[in-house]
Amino acid sequence: MAQVLKDEIRENILKAALQEFFEKGYKSAAMRHIATQAKIPTGLIYSYYENKEALFEAVLRPVLYDWERVLTSGGEDNSKHTDSDIYGLSKAETECILNLFDHRQEFIILIDKSEGTKYENEKERFVKDIEEHLNKHRNDDTDDTVFLHIIANNFVDGLMQIMYHYKGKEWAVMILHKLSKMYLSGIGL
């Protein structure tokens, strides 16, 4: 019974922290507000999480990927697509992005609301990993790294807009399919 209560308290802390970080970002989030939302004393949070940074990382856990590894794990041929495939993305890449739809708030926090943490440059890292992936897999003969940066950055911005304006998974996949085709077909993927 005690373990069930501990798990319930931990879950309440995570839910409250997710909401606080989503609404206020890391810098403005307050542990006392998280505790109030979780209906526990502030000090009890520290029995579960060493500090605000550890709690922040626990909230982000579902969306913390090694994007370089994900982007290089999709070695299959992306030239043959069915209507259910996301254009230009491998199965591993697609699965990661579909998981992001299930954890939209966490991804938005990671990309847009993590100032003051070790993740504050996560968007730039994600864009850079996509750039490098595009450079390795493109079929055109241009050598313009600025062009690839623009494509990668716009793709990530588009993905963020899908997260902010989410209307359901089917809608998100349809928009992502269009976004991928628009951006990735232009470079020969």
Short mmCIF file of N, CA and C in Angstrom, two decimals:
data_model
loop_
_atom_site.label_atom_id
_atom_site.label_comp_id
_atom_site.label_asym_id
_atom_site.label_seq_id
_atom_site.Cartn_x
_atom_site.Cartn_y
_atom_site.Cartn_z
N MET A 1 0.81 -1.20 0.00
CA MET A 1 0.00 0.00 0.00
C MET A 1 0.86 1.27 0.00
N ALA A 2 1.95 1.26 0.76
CA ALA A 2 2.83 2.43 0.83
C ALA A 2 3.44 2.73 -0.54
N GLN A 3 3.81 1.67 -1.27
CA GLN A 3 4.40 1.86 -2.60
C GLN A 3 3.39 2.49 -3.56
N VAL A 4 2.13 2.07 -3.45
CA VAL A 4 1.08 2.63 -4.29
C VAL A 4 0.95 4.14 -4.02
N LEU A 5 0.99 4.52 -2.74
CA LEU A 5 0.91 5.93 -2.38
C LEU A 5 2.11 6.70 -2.91
N LYS A 6 3.31 6.12 -2.78
CA LYS A 6 4.51 6.77 -3.30
C LYS A 6 4.40 6.97 -4.80
N ASP A 7 3.94 5.95 -5.51
CA ASP A 7 3.79 6.06 -6.97
C ASP A 7 2.75 7.12 -7.32
N GLU A 8 1.68 7.18 -6.54
CA GLU A 8 0.63 8.17 -6.79
C GLU A 8 1.16 9.58 -6.54
N ILE A 9 1.92 9.76 -5.48
CA ILE A 9 2.51 11.07 -5.18
C ILE A 9 3.48 11.47 -6.29
N ARG A 10 4.34 10.54 -6.71
CA ARG A 10 5.29 10.82 -7.78
C ARG A 10 4.55 11.23 -9.06
N GLU A 11 3.49 10.51 -9.38
CA GLU A 11 2.70 10.82 -10.58
C GLU A 11 2.04 12.19 -10.46
N ASN A 12 1.53 12.52 -9.28
CA ASN A 12 0.92 13.84 -9.07
C ASN A 12 1.95 14.96 -9.20
N ILE A 13 3.15 14.72 -8.69
CA ILE A 13 4.22 15.71 -8.82
C ILE A 13 4.56 15.91 -10.29
N LEU A 14 4.70 14.82 -11.04
CA LEU A 14 5.04 14.93 -12.47
C LEU A 14 3.95 15.65 -13.26
N LYS A 15 2.70 15.35 -12.98
CA LYS A 15 1.60 16.03 -13.68
C LYS A 15 1.59 17.52 -13.37
N ALA A 16 1.76 17.86 -12.10
CA ALA A 16 1.77 19.26 -11.70
C ALA A 16 2.98 19.98 -12.30
N ALA A 17 4.13 19.32 -12.31
CA ALA A 17 5.35 19.92 -12.87
C ALA A 17 5.20 20.12 -14.37
N LEU A 18 4.63 19.16 -15.06
CA LEU A 18 4.40 19.29 -16.50
C LEU A 18 3.58 20.54 -16.78
N GLN A 19 2.52 20.73 -16.04
CA GLN A 19 1.66 21.89 -16.26
C GLN A 19 2.39 23.19 -15.93
N GLU A 20 3.12 23.20 -14.82
CA GLU A 20 3.86 24.40 -14.41
C GLU A 20 4.93 24.77 -15.43
N PHE A 21 5.72 23.79 -15.87
CA PHE A 21 6.78 24.05 -16.85
C PHE A 21 6.17 24.47 -18.19
N PHE A 22 5.05 23.87 -18.56
CA PHE A 22 4.40 24.21 -19.83
C PHE A 22 3.88 25.64 -19.79
N GLU A 23 3.26 26.03 -18.69
CA GLU A 23 2.68 27.37 -18.59
C GLU A 23 3.73 28.46 -18.39
N LYS A 24 4.79 28.15 -17.62
CA LYS A 24 5.71 29.21 -17.21
C LYS A 24 7.14 29.04 -17.72
N GLY A 25 7.47 27.89 -18.26
CA GLY A 25 8.86 27.63 -18.63
C GLY A 25 9.68 27.30 -17.40
N TYR A 26 10.88 26.79 -17.63
CA TYR A 26 11.72 26.36 -16.52
C TYR A 26 12.06 27.51 -15.57
N LYS A 27 12.50 28.63 -16.13
CA LYS A 27 13.00 29.74 -15.30
C LYS A 27 11.94 30.29 -14.35
N SER A 28 10.71 30.39 -14.79
CA SER A 28 9.66 30.99 -13.98
C SER A 28 8.86 29.97 -13.16
N ALA A 29 9.07 28.72 -13.41
CA ALA A 29 8.34 27.68 -12.66
C ALA A 29 8.81 27.68 -11.20
N ALA A 30 7.88 27.45 -10.30
CA ALA A 30 8.20 27.44 -8.87
C ALA A 30 7.82 26.11 -8.25
N MET A 31 8.73 25.58 -7.46
CA MET A 31 8.48 24.30 -6.78
C MET A 31 7.27 24.40 -5.86
N ARG A 32 7.07 25.54 -5.21
CA ARG A 32 5.92 25.68 -4.31
C ARG A 32 4.60 25.61 -5.08
N HIS A 33 4.58 26.14 -6.32
CA HIS A 33 3.36 26.04 -7.14
C HIS A 33 3.12 24.59 -7.57
N ILE A 34 4.19 23.90 -7.89
CA ILE A 34 4.08 22.48 -8.26
C ILE A 34 3.54 21.70 -7.07
N ALA A 35 4.06 21.95 -5.89
CA ALA A 35 3.60 21.26 -4.68
C ALA A 35 2.12 21.56 -4.41
N THR A 36 1.74 22.82 -4.57
CA THR A 36 0.33 23.19 -4.35
C THR A 36 -0.57 22.43 -5.31
N GLN A 37 -0.17 22.38 -6.58
CA GLN A 37 -0.97 21.65 -7.59
C GLN A 37 -1.01 20.14 -7.29
N ALA A 38 0.09 19.62 -6.77
CA ALA A 38 0.16 18.18 -6.44
C ALA A 38 -0.49 17.88 -5.09
N LYS A 39 -0.88 18.93 -4.37
CA LYS A 39 -1.52 18.81 -3.06
C LYS A 39 -0.62 18.12 -2.04
N ILE A 40 0.65 18.58 -2.02
CA ILE A 40 1.63 18.06 -1.07
C ILE A 40 2.45 19.23 -0.52
N PRO A 41 3.13 19.02 0.60
CA PRO A 41 4.05 20.06 1.07
C PRO A 41 5.24 20.20 0.12
N THR A 42 5.74 21.40 -0.05
CA THR A 42 6.85 21.64 -0.97
C THR A 42 8.04 20.73 -0.67
N GLY A 43 8.36 20.57 0.60
CA GLY A 43 9.51 19.75 0.98
C GLY A 43 9.41 18.31 0.53
N LEU A 44 8.20 17.81 0.37
CA LEU A 44 8.04 16.41 -0.05
C LEU A 44 8.53 16.19 -1.47
N ILE A 45 8.47 17.20 -2.31
CA ILE A 45 8.99 17.05 -3.69
C ILE A 45 10.44 16.61 -3.65
N TYR A 46 11.19 17.18 -2.70
CA TYR A 46 12.63 16.89 -2.61
C TYR A 46 12.92 15.47 -2.12
N SER A 47 11.91 14.78 -1.62
CA SER A 47 12.07 13.36 -1.30
C SER A 47 12.06 12.51 -2.56
N TYR A 48 11.49 13.06 -3.62
CA TYR A 48 11.38 12.35 -4.89
C TYR A 48 12.38 12.85 -5.93
N TYR A 49 12.65 14.15 -5.90
CA TYR A 49 13.53 14.77 -6.89
C TYR A 49 14.52 15.68 -6.16
N GLU A 50 15.77 15.53 -6.48
CA GLU A 50 16.82 16.27 -5.77
C GLU A 50 16.64 17.78 -5.85
N ASN A 51 16.20 18.26 -7.01
CA ASN A 51 16.05 19.71 -7.21
C ASN A 51 15.14 19.94 -8.42
N LYS A 52 14.93 21.20 -8.73
CA LYS A 52 14.06 21.57 -9.86
C LYS A 52 14.58 21.01 -11.17
N GLU A 53 15.89 21.02 -11.34
CA GLU A 53 16.49 20.48 -12.57
C GLU A 53 16.21 18.99 -12.73
N ALA A 54 16.31 18.23 -11.66
CA ALA A 54 16.03 16.79 -11.71
C ALA A 54 14.55 16.54 -12.04
N LEU A 55 13.68 17.35 -11.47
CA LEU A 55 12.25 17.24 -11.77
C LEU A 55 11.98 17.59 -13.23
N PHE A 56 12.63 18.64 -13.71
CA PHE A 56 12.49 19.05 -15.11
C PHE A 56 12.91 17.91 -16.04
N GLU A 57 14.02 17.29 -15.74
CA GLU A 57 14.50 16.18 -16.56
C GLU A 57 13.53 15.00 -16.52
N ALA A 58 12.94 14.73 -15.37
CA ALA A 58 11.96 13.64 -15.26
C ALA A 58 10.73 13.94 -16.13
N VAL A 59 10.31 15.19 -16.17
CA VAL A 59 9.17 15.58 -16.99
C VAL A 59 9.50 15.38 -18.47
N LEU A 60 10.73 15.69 -18.86
CA LEU A 60 11.12 15.61 -20.27
C LEU A 60 11.50 14.21 -20.74
N ARG A 61 11.67 13.29 -19.83
CA ARG A 61 12.16 11.94 -20.17
C ARG A 61 11.50 11.32 -21.41
N PRO A 62 10.17 11.43 -21.59
CA PRO A 62 9.56 10.79 -22.77
C PRO A 62 10.00 11.36 -24.11
N VAL A 63 10.61 12.55 -24.12
CA VAL A 63 11.00 13.16 -25.40
C VAL A 63 12.50 13.40 -25.53
N LEU A 64 13.26 12.83 -24.63
CA LEU A 64 14.72 13.00 -24.70
C LEU A 64 15.30 11.89 -25.57
N TYR A 65 15.58 12.22 -26.80
CA TYR A 65 16.13 11.27 -27.76
C TYR A 65 17.56 11.65 -28.11
N ASP A 66 18.33 10.67 -28.45
CA ASP A 66 19.61 10.92 -29.10
C ASP A 66 19.27 11.01 -30.58
N TRP A 67 18.94 12.22 -31.04
CA TRP A 67 18.45 12.39 -32.41
C TRP A 67 19.46 11.92 -33.45
N GLU A 68 20.72 12.11 -33.17
CA GLU A 68 21.75 11.66 -34.11
C GLU A 68 21.63 10.15 -34.32
N ARG A 69 21.42 9.40 -33.24
CA ARG A 69 21.28 7.94 -33.33
C ARG A 69 19.97 7.58 -34.05
N VAL A 70 18.88 8.26 -33.71
CA VAL A 70 17.60 7.99 -34.36
C VAL A 70 17.70 8.25 -35.85
N LEU A 71 18.31 9.37 -36.21
CA LEU A 71 18.39 9.74 -37.62
C LEU A 71 19.33 8.84 -38.42
N THR A 72 20.27 8.20 -37.76
CA THR A 72 21.17 7.31 -38.49
C THR A 72 20.72 5.85 -38.41
N SER A 73 19.71 5.56 -37.59
CA SER A 73 19.25 4.17 -37.47
C SER A 73 18.32 3.77 -38.59
N GLY A 74 17.80 4.73 -39.34
CA GLY A 74 16.84 4.43 -40.40
C GLY A 74 17.52 4.17 -41.72
N GLY A 75 18.19 3.05 -41.83
CA GLY A 75 18.94 2.76 -43.04
C GLY A 75 18.12 2.22 -44.19
N GLU A 76 16.81 2.02 -43.96
CA GLU A 76 16.02 1.45 -45.05
C GLU A 76 15.81 2.44 -46.18
N ASP A 77 15.47 1.91 -47.34
CA ASP A 77 15.27 2.71 -48.53
C ASP A 77 13.96 3.49 -48.39
N ASN A 78 14.06 4.81 -48.41
CA ASN A 78 12.88 5.66 -48.26
C ASN A 78 12.27 6.04 -49.61
N SER A 79 12.73 5.45 -50.71
CA SER A 79 12.21 5.86 -52.01
C SER A 79 10.88 5.19 -52.34
N LYS A 80 10.52 4.13 -51.64
CA LYS A 80 9.25 3.46 -51.88
C LYS A 80 8.32 3.75 -50.71
N HIS A 81 7.29 4.53 -50.98
CA HIS A 81 6.39 4.96 -49.91
C HIS A 81 4.99 4.47 -50.18
N THR A 82 4.27 4.24 -49.09
CA THR A 82 2.84 4.00 -49.18
C THR A 82 2.16 5.25 -48.63
N ASP A 83 0.85 5.32 -48.74
CA ASP A 83 0.14 6.50 -48.26
C ASP A 83 0.27 6.68 -46.76
N SER A 84 0.56 5.60 -46.00
CA SER A 84 0.66 5.72 -44.55
C SER A 84 2.05 6.13 -44.09
N ASP A 85 3.04 6.10 -44.99
CA ASP A 85 4.39 6.52 -44.63
C ASP A 85 4.47 8.04 -44.54
N ILE A 86 5.41 8.51 -43.74
CA ILE A 86 5.69 9.93 -43.71
C ILE A 86 6.86 10.15 -44.64
N TYR A 87 6.66 10.94 -45.66
CA TYR A 87 7.61 11.11 -46.74
C TYR A 87 9.01 11.43 -46.23
N GLY A 88 9.99 10.67 -46.70
CA GLY A 88 11.39 10.94 -46.41
C GLY A 88 11.86 10.51 -45.04
N LEU A 89 10.98 9.99 -44.20
CA LEU A 89 11.37 9.59 -42.85
C LEU A 89 11.43 8.08 -42.73
N SER A 90 12.44 7.60 -42.04
CA SER A 90 12.56 6.16 -41.80
C SER A 90 11.52 5.72 -40.78
N LYS A 91 11.41 4.43 -40.61
CA LYS A 91 10.48 3.88 -39.61
C LYS A 91 10.84 4.38 -38.21
N ALA A 92 12.12 4.38 -37.86
CA ALA A 92 12.56 4.84 -36.52
C ALA A 92 12.24 6.32 -36.33
N GLU A 93 12.49 7.13 -37.36
CA GLU A 93 12.20 8.56 -37.27
C GLU A 93 10.70 8.79 -37.11
N THR A 94 9.92 8.07 -37.89
CA THR A 94 8.46 8.19 -37.81
C THR A 94 7.95 7.80 -36.43
N GLU A 95 8.45 6.70 -35.88
CA GLU A 95 8.02 6.25 -34.55
C GLU A 95 8.35 7.29 -33.49
N CYS A 96 9.52 7.90 -33.57
CA CYS A 96 9.90 8.94 -32.60
C CYS A 96 8.96 10.14 -32.70
N ILE A 97 8.68 10.56 -33.91
CA ILE A 97 7.80 11.72 -34.09
C ILE A 97 6.38 11.41 -33.64
N LEU A 98 5.90 10.20 -33.92
CA LEU A 98 4.57 9.81 -33.44
C LEU A 98 4.53 9.82 -31.92
N ASN A 99 5.63 9.40 -31.27
CA ASN A 99 5.70 9.47 -29.81
C ASN A 99 5.65 10.93 -29.35
N LEU A 100 6.28 11.82 -30.11
CA LEU A 100 6.24 13.24 -29.74
C LEU A 100 4.82 13.77 -29.74
N PHE A 101 3.97 13.29 -30.64
CA PHE A 101 2.58 13.72 -30.65
C PHE A 101 1.89 13.32 -29.35
N ASP A 102 2.26 12.17 -28.79
CA ASP A 102 1.68 11.72 -27.52
C ASP A 102 2.22 12.52 -26.33
N HIS A 103 3.33 13.21 -26.54
CA HIS A 103 3.98 13.98 -25.48
C HIS A 103 4.26 15.41 -25.97
N ARG A 104 3.23 16.02 -26.54
CA ARG A 104 3.38 17.35 -27.13
C ARG A 104 3.85 18.39 -26.12
N GLN A 105 3.22 18.41 -24.95
CA GLN A 105 3.60 19.43 -23.97
C GLN A 105 5.07 19.29 -23.58
N GLU A 106 5.51 18.06 -23.37
CA GLU A 106 6.91 17.84 -23.00
C GLU A 106 7.84 18.32 -24.10
N PHE A 107 7.48 18.05 -25.37
CA PHE A 107 8.32 18.47 -26.49
C PHE A 107 8.34 19.99 -26.62
N ILE A 108 7.20 20.63 -26.43
CA ILE A 108 7.15 22.09 -26.48
C ILE A 108 8.02 22.67 -25.36
N ILE A 109 7.95 22.09 -24.18
CA ILE A 109 8.79 22.54 -23.06
C ILE A 109 10.26 22.40 -23.44
N LEU A 110 10.62 21.24 -23.97
CA LEU A 110 12.01 20.97 -24.35
C LEU A 110 12.53 21.98 -25.36
N ILE A 111 11.75 22.25 -26.39
CA ILE A 111 12.21 23.10 -27.49
C ILE A 111 12.05 24.59 -27.18
N ASP A 112 10.94 24.97 -26.55
CA ASP A 112 10.62 26.40 -26.40
C ASP A 112 10.67 26.95 -24.97
N LYS A 113 10.76 26.09 -23.97
CA LYS A 113 10.60 26.58 -22.59
C LYS A 113 11.68 26.06 -21.65
N SER A 114 12.85 25.80 -22.18
CA SER A 114 13.92 25.20 -21.34
C SER A 114 15.08 26.16 -21.08
N GLU A 115 14.86 27.45 -21.28
CA GLU A 115 15.91 28.43 -21.00
C GLU A 115 16.37 28.30 -19.54
N GLY A 116 17.69 28.32 -19.36
CA GLY A 116 18.25 28.19 -18.03
C GLY A 116 18.59 26.77 -17.65
N THR A 117 18.42 25.83 -18.59
CA THR A 117 18.75 24.42 -18.33
C THR A 117 19.78 23.95 -19.35
N LYS A 118 20.25 22.74 -19.15
CA LYS A 118 21.19 22.17 -20.12
C LYS A 118 20.52 21.87 -21.45
N TYR A 119 19.20 21.99 -21.52
CA TYR A 119 18.45 21.74 -22.75
C TYR A 119 18.10 23.01 -23.51
N GLU A 120 18.57 24.17 -23.07
CA GLU A 120 18.15 25.41 -23.69
C GLU A 120 18.56 25.53 -25.16
N ASN A 121 19.50 24.75 -25.60
CA ASN A 121 19.92 24.76 -27.01
C ASN A 121 19.44 23.52 -27.77
N GLU A 122 18.43 22.87 -27.24
CA GLU A 122 17.96 21.62 -27.83
C GLU A 122 17.42 21.81 -29.24
N LYS A 123 16.75 22.91 -29.49
CA LYS A 123 16.23 23.15 -30.85
C LYS A 123 17.38 23.23 -31.84
N GLU A 124 18.42 23.97 -31.50
CA GLU A 124 19.57 24.11 -32.39
C GLU A 124 20.25 22.77 -32.62
N ARG A 125 20.35 21.96 -31.57
CA ARG A 125 20.96 20.63 -31.70
C ARG A 125 20.11 19.75 -32.61
N PHE A 126 18.80 19.81 -32.45
CA PHE A 126 17.88 19.03 -33.27
C PHE A 126 18.00 19.46 -34.73
N VAL A 127 18.02 20.77 -34.98
CA VAL A 127 18.17 21.29 -36.35
C VAL A 127 19.50 20.81 -36.94
N LYS A 128 20.58 20.89 -36.16
CA LYS A 128 21.90 20.46 -36.63
C LYS A 128 21.91 18.97 -36.98
N ASP A 129 21.29 18.15 -36.14
CA ASP A 129 21.22 16.71 -36.43
C ASP A 129 20.44 16.44 -37.71
N ILE A 130 19.35 17.18 -37.92
CA ILE A 130 18.56 17.01 -39.15
C ILE A 130 19.38 17.48 -40.36
N GLU A 131 20.08 18.60 -40.22
CA GLU A 131 20.95 19.10 -41.30
C GLU A 131 21.96 18.03 -41.72
N GLU A 132 22.64 17.46 -40.74
CA GLU A 132 23.65 16.44 -41.04
C GLU A 132 23.02 15.23 -41.70
N HIS A 133 21.85 14.84 -41.23
CA HIS A 133 21.13 13.71 -41.83
C HIS A 133 20.75 14.02 -43.28
N LEU A 134 20.24 15.20 -43.51
CA LEU A 134 19.85 15.59 -44.87
C LEU A 134 21.07 15.63 -45.79
N ASN A 135 22.16 16.12 -45.30
CA ASN A 135 23.38 16.22 -46.09
C ASN A 135 23.87 14.83 -46.52
N LYS A 136 23.74 13.85 -45.65
CA LYS A 136 24.20 12.48 -45.95
C LYS A 136 23.28 11.77 -46.94
N HIS A 137 21.99 12.14 -46.96
CA HIS A 137 21.02 11.36 -47.73
C HIS A 137 20.42 12.06 -48.94
N ARG A 138 20.85 13.25 -49.22
CA ARG A 138 20.23 13.96 -50.35
C ARG A 138 20.78 13.42 -51.67
N ASN A 139 19.98 13.61 -52.72
CA ASN A 139 20.33 13.11 -54.04
C ASN A 139 20.65 14.23 -55.02
N ASP A 140 20.68 15.47 -54.55
CA ASP A 140 21.01 16.55 -55.48
C ASP A 140 22.50 16.85 -55.39
N ASP A 141 22.99 17.69 -56.25
CA ASP A 141 24.43 17.93 -56.30
C ASP A 141 24.83 19.31 -55.77
N THR A 142 23.90 20.00 -55.11
CA THR A 142 24.26 21.29 -54.54
C THR A 142 25.08 21.08 -53.28
N ASP A 143 25.92 22.04 -53.00
CA ASP A 143 26.78 21.96 -51.82
C ASP A 143 26.53 23.17 -50.93
N ASP A 144 25.27 23.54 -50.79
CA ASP A 144 24.93 24.74 -50.05
C ASP A 144 24.45 24.38 -48.65
N THR A 145 25.32 24.55 -47.66
CA THR A 145 24.98 24.18 -46.29
C THR A 145 23.93 25.14 -45.70
N VAL A 146 23.90 26.38 -46.15
CA VAL A 146 22.90 27.32 -45.66
C VAL A 146 21.51 26.85 -46.08
N PHE A 147 21.39 26.36 -47.31
CA PHE A 147 20.12 25.84 -47.80
C PHE A 147 19.65 24.68 -46.91
N LEU A 148 20.55 23.76 -46.59
CA LEU A 148 20.17 22.63 -45.72
C LEU A 148 19.78 23.11 -44.33
N HIS A 149 20.46 24.11 -43.84
CA HIS A 149 20.10 24.67 -42.53
C HIS A 149 18.69 25.26 -42.56
N ILE A 150 18.38 25.98 -43.62
CA ILE A 150 17.05 26.57 -43.76
C ILE A 150 15.99 25.48 -43.80
N ILE A 151 16.23 24.43 -44.58
CA ILE A 151 15.27 23.32 -44.68
C ILE A 151 15.07 22.68 -43.30
N ALA A 152 16.17 22.35 -42.62
CA ALA A 152 16.08 21.69 -41.31
C ALA A 152 15.38 22.59 -40.29
N ASN A 153 15.75 23.86 -40.26
CA ASN A 153 15.14 24.79 -39.31
C ASN A 153 13.65 24.96 -39.59
N ASN A 154 13.28 25.12 -40.85
CA ASN A 154 11.87 25.26 -41.20
C ASN A 154 11.09 23.99 -40.88
N PHE A 155 11.71 22.84 -41.08
CA PHE A 155 11.05 21.58 -40.76
C PHE A 155 10.75 21.50 -39.25
N VAL A 156 11.73 21.86 -38.42
CA VAL A 156 11.52 21.84 -36.97
C VAL A 156 10.47 22.87 -36.56
N ASP A 157 10.52 24.06 -37.16
CA ASP A 157 9.49 25.07 -36.87
C ASP A 157 8.11 24.56 -37.27
N GLY A 158 8.02 23.88 -38.41
CA GLY A 158 6.75 23.30 -38.83
C GLY A 158 6.27 22.23 -37.87
N LEU A 159 7.19 21.40 -37.41
CA LEU A 159 6.84 20.36 -36.43
C LEU A 159 6.32 21.01 -35.15
N MET A 160 6.94 22.11 -34.73
CA MET A 160 6.48 22.81 -33.53
C MET A 160 5.08 23.39 -33.73
N GLN A 161 4.81 23.89 -34.92
CA GLN A 161 3.46 24.42 -35.18
C GLN A 161 2.42 23.31 -35.12
N ILE A 162 2.78 22.13 -35.60
CA ILE A 162 1.87 20.99 -35.48
C ILE A 162 1.61 20.71 -34.00
N MET A 163 2.65 20.77 -33.17
CA MET A 163 2.49 20.52 -31.73
C MET A 163 1.58 21.56 -31.08
N TYR A 164 1.80 22.83 -31.42
CA TYR A 164 1.01 23.90 -30.81
C TYR A 164 -0.46 23.88 -31.26
N HIS A 165 -0.71 23.48 -32.49
CA HIS A 165 -2.07 23.53 -33.06
C HIS A 165 -2.69 22.15 -33.21
N TYR A 166 -2.22 21.20 -32.48
CA TYR A 166 -2.61 19.79 -32.58
C TYR A 166 -4.13 19.61 -32.57
N LYS A 167 -4.61 18.84 -33.56
CA LYS A 167 -6.05 18.55 -33.67
C LYS A 167 -6.30 17.05 -33.71
N GLY A 168 -5.39 16.27 -33.18
CA GLY A 168 -5.52 14.82 -33.19
C GLY A 168 -4.40 14.18 -33.99
N LYS A 169 -4.15 12.91 -33.69
CA LYS A 169 -3.02 12.23 -34.30
C LYS A 169 -3.17 12.08 -35.81
N GLU A 170 -4.36 11.75 -36.26
CA GLU A 170 -4.59 11.58 -37.71
C GLU A 170 -4.30 12.89 -38.45
N TRP A 171 -4.81 13.99 -37.91
CA TRP A 171 -4.56 15.31 -38.49
C TRP A 171 -3.06 15.61 -38.48
N ALA A 172 -2.39 15.35 -37.36
CA ALA A 172 -0.97 15.66 -37.22
C ALA A 172 -0.13 14.86 -38.22
N VAL A 173 -0.46 13.58 -38.40
CA VAL A 173 0.28 12.75 -39.35
C VAL A 173 0.06 13.26 -40.78
N MET A 174 -1.16 13.67 -41.10
CA MET A 174 -1.45 14.20 -42.43
C MET A 174 -0.65 15.48 -42.69
N ILE A 175 -0.62 16.38 -41.70
CA ILE A 175 0.14 17.63 -41.86
C ILE A 175 1.63 17.33 -41.93
N LEU A 176 2.11 16.43 -41.09
CA LEU A 176 3.53 16.07 -41.11
C LEU A 176 3.91 15.44 -42.45
N HIS A 177 3.04 14.62 -42.99
CA HIS A 177 3.29 14.02 -44.31
C HIS A 177 3.46 15.12 -45.36
N LYS A 178 2.56 16.10 -45.36
CA LYS A 178 2.65 17.21 -46.31
C LYS A 178 3.91 18.03 -46.09
N LEU A 179 4.20 18.31 -44.83
CA LEU A 179 5.38 19.09 -44.48
C LEU A 179 6.66 18.37 -44.93
N SER A 180 6.73 17.09 -44.65
CA SER A 180 7.90 16.31 -45.04
C SER A 180 8.07 16.27 -46.54
N LYS A 181 6.99 16.04 -47.25
CA LYS A 181 7.07 15.98 -48.71
C LYS A 181 7.52 17.32 -49.28
N MET A 182 6.97 18.39 -48.74
CA MET A 182 7.31 19.72 -49.23
C MET A 182 8.79 20.03 -49.01
N TYR A 183 9.28 19.75 -47.80
CA TYR A 183 10.66 20.11 -47.49
C TYR A 183 11.68 19.09 -47.99
N LEU A 184 11.36 17.81 -47.88
CA LEU A 184 12.38 16.80 -48.16
C LEU A 184 12.45 16.41 -49.63
N SER A 185 11.37 16.58 -50.38
CA SER A 185 11.45 16.23 -51.80
C SER A 185 12.29 17.24 -52.56
N GLY A 186 12.37 18.46 -52.07
CA GLY A 186 13.15 19.51 -52.74
C GLY A 186 14.64 19.26 -52.74
N ILE A 187 15.11 18.38 -51.87
CA ILE A 187 16.54 18.09 -51.83
C ILE A 187 16.84 16.66 -52.30
N GLY A 188 15.85 16.05 -52.91
CA GLY A 188 16.08 14.76 -53.53
C GLY A 188 15.97 13.57 -52.60
N LEU A 189 15.32 13.71 -51.46
CA LEU A 189 15.14 12.55 -50.58
C LEU A 189 13.95 11.75 -51.00
#
